[in-house]
CSV table of C-alpha atoms in Angstrom, one decimal:
chain,number,residue,atom,x,y,z
J,259,MET,CA,108.3,115.2,96.6
J,260,VAL,CA,111.4,113.3,95.4
J,261,THR,CA,114.7,115.1,95.1
J,262,VAL,CA,117.8,113.4,93.6
J,263,ARG,CA,121.2,115.1,93.1
J,264,VAL,CA,124.4,113.6,91.9
J,265,GLN,CA,127.2,116.1,92.4
J,266,THR,CA,130.9,116.6,93.1
J,267,ALA,CA,130.3,119.5,95.6
J,268,PRO,CA,129.9,118.9,99.3
J,269,PHE,CA,126.4,119.2,100.8
J,270,ASP,CA,125.2,120.8,104.1
J,271,GLN,CA,123.0,118.3,105.9
J,272,ALA,CA,121.4,120.9,108.1
J,273,ASN,CA,120.4,123.1,105.2
J,274,GLU,CA,119.1,120.1,103.2
J,275,ILE,CA,117.0,118.8,106.0
J,276,ASP,CA,115.6,122.3,106.8
J,277,ALA,CA,114.6,122.7,103.1
J,278,LEU,CA,112.9,119.3,103.1
J,279,LEU,CA,111.0,120.0,106.4
J,280,ASP,CA,109.9,123.4,105.1
J,281,SER,CA,108.1,121.6,102.3
J,282,GLN,CA,106.4,119.1,104.7
J,283,LYS,CA,103.6,120.4,107.0
J,284,GLY,CA,102.1,117.0,107.9
J,285,GLY,CA,104.5,115.9,110.6
J,286,GLY,CA,105.2,112.2,111.2
J,287,GLY,CA,108.8,110.9,111.1
J,288,LEU,CA,112.0,111.9,109.4
J,289,VAL,CA,115.0,109.5,109.1
J,290,THR,CA,118.4,110.7,107.8
J,291,PHE,CA,121.4,108.6,106.8
J,292,GLN,CA,124.8,110.1,106.0
J,293,GLY,CA,127.6,107.9,104.6
J,294,LEU,CA,131.2,109.0,105.1
J,295,VAL,CA,134.5,107.9,103.5
J,296,ARG,CA,136.2,105.4,105.8
J,297,MET,CA,139.6,106.2,107.5
J,298,LYS,CA,140.7,102.5,107.3
J,299,ASN,CA,139.9,99.3,105.5
J,300,GLY,CA,140.9,96.7,108.0
J,301,PRO,CA,144.5,97.5,108.9
J,302,VAL,CA,145.1,99.6,105.8
J,303,SER,CA,144.9,103.4,105.9
J,304,ILE,CA,142.8,105.0,103.2
J,305,ARG,CA,144.2,108.1,101.4
J,306,SER,CA,141.3,108.8,99.2
J,307,LEU,CA,138.1,107.4,97.6
J,308,THR,CA,137.3,108.3,94.0
J,309,LEU,CA,133.8,107.7,92.7
J,310,GLU,CA,133.1,107.4,89.0
J,311,ILE,CA,129.6,107.8,87.5
J,312,TYR,CA,127.9,107.2,84.2
J,313,PRO,CA,126.5,110.7,83.5
J,314,GLY,CA,122.8,110.4,82.6
J,315,MET,CA,122.3,106.8,83.7
J,316,THR,CA,123.4,107.3,87.3
J,317,GLU,CA,120.8,110.1,87.9
J,318,ARG,CA,118.2,108.0,86.0
J,319,VAL,CA,118.6,104.9,88.1
J,320,VAL,CA,118.8,106.7,91.4
J,321,SER,CA,115.7,108.7,90.6
J,322,ARG,CA,113.8,105.5,89.6
J,323,PHE,CA,114.3,103.7,92.9
J,324,ALA,CA,113.8,106.9,94.9
J,325,HIS,CA,110.3,107.1,93.2
J,326,GLU,CA,109.8,103.4,93.9
J,327,ALA,CA,110.5,104.0,97.6
J,328,LYS,CA,108.1,106.9,97.7
J,329,GLU,CA,105.3,104.7,96.3
J,330,ARG,CA,106.1,101.5,98.2
J,331,PHE,CA,106.4,103.2,101.6
J,332,HIS,CA,103.9,106.0,101.0
J,333,LEU,CA,106.5,108.7,101.8
J,334,ASP,CA,105.7,112.4,101.9
J,335,ALA,CA,109.2,113.2,100.7
J,336,CYS,CA,112.6,111.7,100.0
J,337,LEU,CA,115.9,113.2,99.3
J,338,VAL,CA,119.0,111.5,97.9
J,339,ILE,CA,122.3,113.4,97.4
J,340,HIS,CA,125.3,111.3,96.2
J,341,ARG,CA,128.7,112.8,95.5
J,342,TYR,CA,131.3,111.6,93.0
J,343,GLY,CA,134.9,112.5,92.2
J,344,ARG,CA,137.9,112.3,94.6
J,345,LEU,CA,136.9,112.4,98.3
J,346,LEU,CA,139.1,112.2,101.4
J,347,PRO,CA,138.6,110.1,104.6
J,348,GLY,CA,135.8,111.4,106.8
J,349,GLU,CA,134.1,113.4,103.9
J,350,PRO,CA,130.4,112.8,103.4
J,351,ILE,CA,129.6,110.7,100.3
J,352,VAL,CA,125.8,110.3,100.5
J,353,LEU,CA,122.8,111.8,102.2
J,354,VAL,CA,119.4,110.0,102.3
J,355,ALA,CA,116.4,111.5,104.0
J,356,THR,CA,112.9,110.0,104.1
J,357,HIS,CA,109.8,111.7,105.5
J,358,ALA,CA,106.7,109.6,106.2
J,359,PRO,CA,103.5,109.8,108.3
J,360,HIS,CA,104.9,107.0,110.5
J,361,ARG,CA,108.4,106.0,111.7
J,362,GLN,CA,108.5,102.5,110.4
J,363,ALA,CA,108.1,103.6,106.8
J,364,ALA,CA,110.7,106.3,107.2
J,365,PHE,CA,113.3,103.8,108.6
J,366,GLU,CA,112.5,101.0,106.1
J,367,SER,CA,112.5,103.3,103.1
J,368,ALA,CA,115.9,104.8,104.0
J,369,CYS,CA,117.3,101.2,104.1
J,370,TYR,CA,115.6,100.4,100.8
J,371,ILE,CA,117.2,103.4,99.2
J,372,MET,CA,120.7,102.6,100.6
J,373,ASP,CA,120.5,98.9,99.6
J,374,HIS,CA,119.6,100.0,96.0
J,375,LEU,CA,122.4,102.7,96.0
J,376,LYS,CA,124.9,100.0,96.9
J,377,THR,CA,123.9,97.5,94.2
J,378,ARG,CA,122.0,99.2,91.4
J,379,ALA,CA,123.2,102.7,91.0
J,380,PRO,CA,126.0,103.2,88.5
J,381,PHE,CA,128.8,104.3,90.8
J,382,TRP,CA,132.3,102.7,91.0
J,383,LYS,CA,134.7,103.3,93.9
J,384,TYR,CA,138.5,103.4,93.6
J,385,GLU,CA,140.4,103.4,96.9
J,386,GLU,CA,143.9,104.7,97.2
J,387,THR,CA,145.7,103.3,100.3
J,388,ASP,CA,149.2,103.2,101.8
J,389,ARG,CA,149.6,99.9,99.9
J,390,GLY,CA,148.4,101.1,96.5
J,391,GLY,CA,145.1,101.5,94.7
J,392,ARG,CA,142.2,99.2,93.9
J,393,TRP,CA,138.7,99.2,92.5
J,394,ILE,CA,136.3,98.1,95.3
J,395,GLU,CA,134.3,95.0,94.6
J,396,GLN,CA,130.6,94.6,95.1
J,397,ASN,CA,129.8,93.1,98.5
J,398,SER,CA,127.7,89.9,98.5
J,399,ALA,CA,125.9,91.0,101.7
J,400,ASP,CA,124.7,94.1,99.9
J,401,ILE,CA,123.3,91.9,97.0
J,402,ASP,CA,121.4,89.7,99.5
J,403,ALA,CA,120.0,92.8,101.1
J,404,VAL,CA,118.6,94.3,97.9
J,405,ARG,CA,117.2,90.9,96.9
J,406,SER,CA,115.3,90.6,100.1
J,407,TRP,CA,113.2,93.7,99.1
J,408,HIS,CA,112.1,91.9,96.0
J,409,ALA,CA,111.7,88.4,97.3
D,63,MET,CA,127.1,103.3,67.5
D,64,THR,CA,128.7,104.3,70.7
D,65,VAL,CA,130.2,102.0,73.4
D,66,VAL,CA,131.2,103.4,76.8
D,67,TYR,CA,133.3,101.8,79.4
D,68,PHE,CA,133.7,102.5,83.2
D,69,ALA,CA,136.0,101.7,86.1
D,70,TRP,CA,138.6,98.9,85.5
D,71,VAL,CA,136.9,98.0,82.2
D,72,ARG,CA,137.7,101.5,80.9
D,73,GLU,CA,141.3,101.1,82.2
D,74,GLN,CA,141.8,97.7,80.5
D,75,VAL,CA,140.2,98.8,77.2
D,76,GLY,CA,142.3,102.0,77.3
D,77,SER,CA,139.4,104.3,76.4
D,78,GLY,CA,136.2,105.5,77.9
D,79,ARG,CA,134.3,105.8,74.7
D,80,GLU,CA,134.4,104.4,71.2
D,81,GLU,CA,132.2,105.2,68.2
D,82,PHE,CA,132.0,103.0,65.1
D,83,PRO,CA,129.3,101.6,62.7
D,84,LEU,CA,127.5,98.5,64.0
D,85,PRO,CA,129.5,95.6,62.6
D,86,ASP,CA,127.9,93.4,60.0
D,87,ASP,CA,126.2,90.3,61.4
D,88,VAL,CA,126.0,91.8,64.9
D,89,THR,CA,122.4,91.9,66.2
D,90,THR,CA,122.7,91.4,69.9
D,91,LEU,CA,124.8,92.7,72.8
D,92,ASP,CA,126.4,89.2,73.0
D,93,GLY,CA,127.4,89.4,69.4
D,94,LEU,CA,129.0,92.8,70.0
D,95,LEU,CA,131.0,91.5,72.9
D,96,ASP,CA,132.3,88.7,70.6
D,97,TRP,CA,133.3,91.3,68.0
D,98,LEU,CA,134.9,93.6,70.6
D,99,THR,CA,137.0,90.8,72.0
D,100,HIS,CA,139.0,90.8,68.8
D,101,LYS,CA,139.6,94.5,68.8
D,102,SER,CA,142.7,94.6,71.0
D,103,PRO,CA,144.4,92.7,73.8
D,104,GLY,CA,142.9,95.2,76.2
D,105,HIS,CA,139.4,94.5,75.0
D,106,LYS,CA,140.0,90.8,75.2
D,107,GLN,CA,141.2,91.1,78.8
D,108,ALA,CA,138.4,93.4,79.9
D,109,LEU,CA,135.7,91.2,78.4
D,110,SER,CA,137.1,87.8,79.4
D,111,ASP,CA,134.7,87.1,82.2
D,112,ARG,CA,131.2,88.2,81.0
D,113,ASN,CA,129.5,87.0,84.1
D,114,GLY,CA,131.6,89.5,86.0
D,115,LEU,CA,130.3,92.4,83.9
D,116,ARG,CA,127.1,94.5,83.7
D,117,PHE,CA,125.6,96.1,80.6
D,118,ALA,CA,123.3,98.9,79.6
D,119,VAL,CA,121.6,99.9,76.4
D,120,ASN,CA,120.6,103.5,76.1
D,121,LEU,CA,121.0,104.1,79.9
D,122,ASP,CA,118.9,101.1,81.0
D,123,TYR,CA,120.4,97.8,82.3
D,124,ALA,CA,120.3,95.1,79.6
D,125,ASP,CA,121.0,91.4,79.3
D,126,PRO,CA,123.6,90.1,76.8
D,127,GLN,CA,120.7,88.6,74.7
D,128,SER,CA,119.3,92.2,74.1
D,129,PRO,CA,119.0,93.2,70.5
D,130,ILE,CA,121.1,96.3,69.5
D,131,SER,CA,121.1,98.8,66.6
D,132,ASP,CA,123.5,101.3,65.1
D,133,LYS,CA,121.8,104.1,67.0
D,134,ASP,CA,122.4,102.6,70.4
D,135,GLU,CA,124.7,103.7,73.2
D,136,ILE,CA,126.1,100.5,74.9
D,137,ALA,CA,127.7,100.6,78.3
D,138,ILE,CA,130.0,97.9,79.7
D,139,PHE,CA,131.1,98.1,83.3
D,140,PRO,CA,131.9,96.1,86.5
D,141,PRO,CA,129.2,95.5,89.2
D,142,VAL,CA,128.4,98.8,90.8
D,143,THR,CA,129.6,100.0,94.3
D,144,GLY,CA,127.7,103.1,95.3
D,145,GLY,CA,126.4,104.3,98.7
């Protein structure tokens, strides 16, 4: 089972994980990752983070690599919820959960999905800080990380 | 055809979406970018460094060499920053 949602609303991690586990009777391992808006970027305080999406393409791209992860790591289930719109420091942005018969696949697939979210999924982040606003640039370490999955 | 822009490309172009007939002699994404560059100073600024941009045709990532048609939706945007 692959579930992908791109939404402005907050999500409840406990409810989402309960629902995922209810659908999985085989046991094994579950890994969850939650990403939160930073409070600071170096010395600069962050006021808000606004995420823009490309409606239609964002869901399509995320769904494609979530299915790739399920195939590649033989997952029982994976869940990706990614928010957009204006978020405040400390608010959850993204939830990834992977369920597999063995822990290694659950850990690795969660990393695989996050690396692809960082570099392939059409999201753009605009950060408002005490010193003004700026569009966040892609991080070269994230690009290296995603390439390593396809080397 | 439809061209959509995101993030700072949208801001510099001054619009998120434009619709117009496929210009004569334009057959590829690269050709469209050449044509768009002359549309306004904002377009010229946004499209000045093509290596720093990413493109999609009908919701799939595409190279500048990709053929395009009048029915297509083209997207032009900066490298993505999700997660």
